[in-house]
């Protein structure tokens, strides 16, 4: 069963702050029950896991490709986002926006 909900920015910020404070208290006190309270009854289903293995040198190429492609995607997104102001003078851009 899945419950979907859209939270506004205020709720997200309050939730993040509450978790940060509680996690900080649990870590600072080094209390196992406090950490267990934060984690709750977390369960990870493992019946669909087919392979568990240690990383090998064969995993380097896909990881490196993922890093390079992510960098290229971020660069392209930056160019697309700023395309309309690239040909304008800086003061024009500052006055219009």
Coordinates of C-alpha atoms in Angstrom, one line a residue:
X1 CA 0.0 0.0 0.0
X2 CA 1.4 3.4 -1.0
X3 CA 0.3 6.7 0.3
X4 CA 1.3 9.7 -1.8
X5 CA 1.1 13.2 -0.5
X6 CA 2.4 16.5 -1.7
X7 CA 4.1 18.6 1.0
X8 CA 4.7 22.2 0.7
X9 CA 8.1 23.8 1.3
X10 CA 7.4 24.7 4.9
X11 CA 6.5 21.2 5.8
X12 CA 9.7 19.9 4.1
X13 CA 11.9 22.4 6.0
X14 CA 10.3 21.6 9.3
X15 CA 10.6 17.9 8.8
X16 CA 14.3 18.2 7.8
X17 CA 15.1 20.4 10.8
X18 CA 13.3 18.0 13.2
X19 CA 15.1 15.0 11.8
X20 CA 18.5 16.8 12.0
X21 CA 17.9 17.7 15.6
X22 CA 16.8 14.2 16.6
X23 CA 19.7 12.6 14.6
X24 CA 22.1 15.0 16.2
X25 CA 20.9 14.1 19.7
X26 CA 21.0 10.4 19.0
X27 CA 24.5 10.6 17.6
X28 CA 25.8 12.9 20.4
X29 CA 24.4 10.7 23.1
X30 CA 25.5 7.5 21.3
X31 CA 22.3 5.9 22.5
X32 CA 21.2 2.8 20.7
X33 CA 17.5 3.2 21.7
X34 CA 17.5 6.8 20.5
X35 CA 18.8 5.7 17.1
X36 CA 16.4 2.8 17.0
X37 CA 13.6 5.3 17.7
X38 CA 14.7 7.4 14.7
X39 CA 15.0 4.4 12.4
X40 CA 11.8 2.8 13.5
X41 CA 10.6 -0.5 12.1
X42 CA 12.6 -0.3 8.8
X43 CA 12.5 -3.4 6.7
X44 CA 14.1 -4.0 3.3
X45 CA 12.6 -6.8 1.2
X46 CA 15.3 -9.0 -0.1
X47 CA 13.4 -11.7 -2.0
X48 CA 14.0 -9.9 -5.3
X49 CA 17.7 -9.7 -4.8
X50 CA 19.5 -11.9 -7.3
X51 CA 23.1 -11.1 -6.9
X52 CA 25.2 -9.8 -4.0
X53 CA 28.9 -9.5 -4.8
X54 CA 31.9 -7.4 -4.1
X55 CA 32.8 -4.6 -6.5
X56 CA 35.5 -5.5 -9.0
X57 CA 37.6 -3.6 -11.5
X58 CA 34.9 -4.3 -14.1
X59 CA 32.7 -1.8 -12.3
X60 CA 35.0 1.1 -13.0
X61 CA 34.0 1.8 -16.6
X62 CA 30.3 2.1 -15.9
X63 CA 30.8 4.2 -12.9
X64 CA 33.2 6.5 -14.7
X65 CA 30.8 6.8 -17.6
X66 CA 28.0 7.7 -15.3
X67 CA 30.1 10.5 -13.7
X68 CA 31.1 11.9 -17.1
X69 CA 27.6 11.7 -18.5
X70 CA 26.2 13.4 -15.4
X71 CA 28.7 16.2 -15.8
X72 CA 27.8 16.6 -19.4
X73 CA 24.1 16.7 -18.6
X74 CA 24.6 19.3 -15.9
X75 CA 26.7 21.4 -18.3
X76 CA 24.1 21.2 -21.0
X77 CA 21.4 22.1 -18.6
X78 CA 23.3 25.2 -17.5
X79 CA 23.8 26.3 -21.1
X80 CA 20.1 25.8 -22.0
X81 CA 19.0 27.7 -18.9
X82 CA 21.1 30.7 -19.6
X83 CA 20.9 30.6 -23.4
X84 CA 18.6 33.7 -23.7
X85 CA 20.9 36.0 -21.7
X86 CA 24.3 34.9 -23.2
X87 CA 24.2 37.4 -26.1
X88 CA 23.2 40.4 -23.9
X89 CA 25.2 42.9 -22.0
X90 CA 25.5 42.3 -18.3
X91 CA 23.8 45.6 -17.3
X92 CA 20.9 44.9 -19.6
X93 CA 20.3 41.6 -17.9
X94 CA 20.5 43.1 -14.4
X95 CA 18.0 45.9 -15.3
X96 CA 15.5 43.6 -17.0
X97 CA 15.4 40.9 -14.3

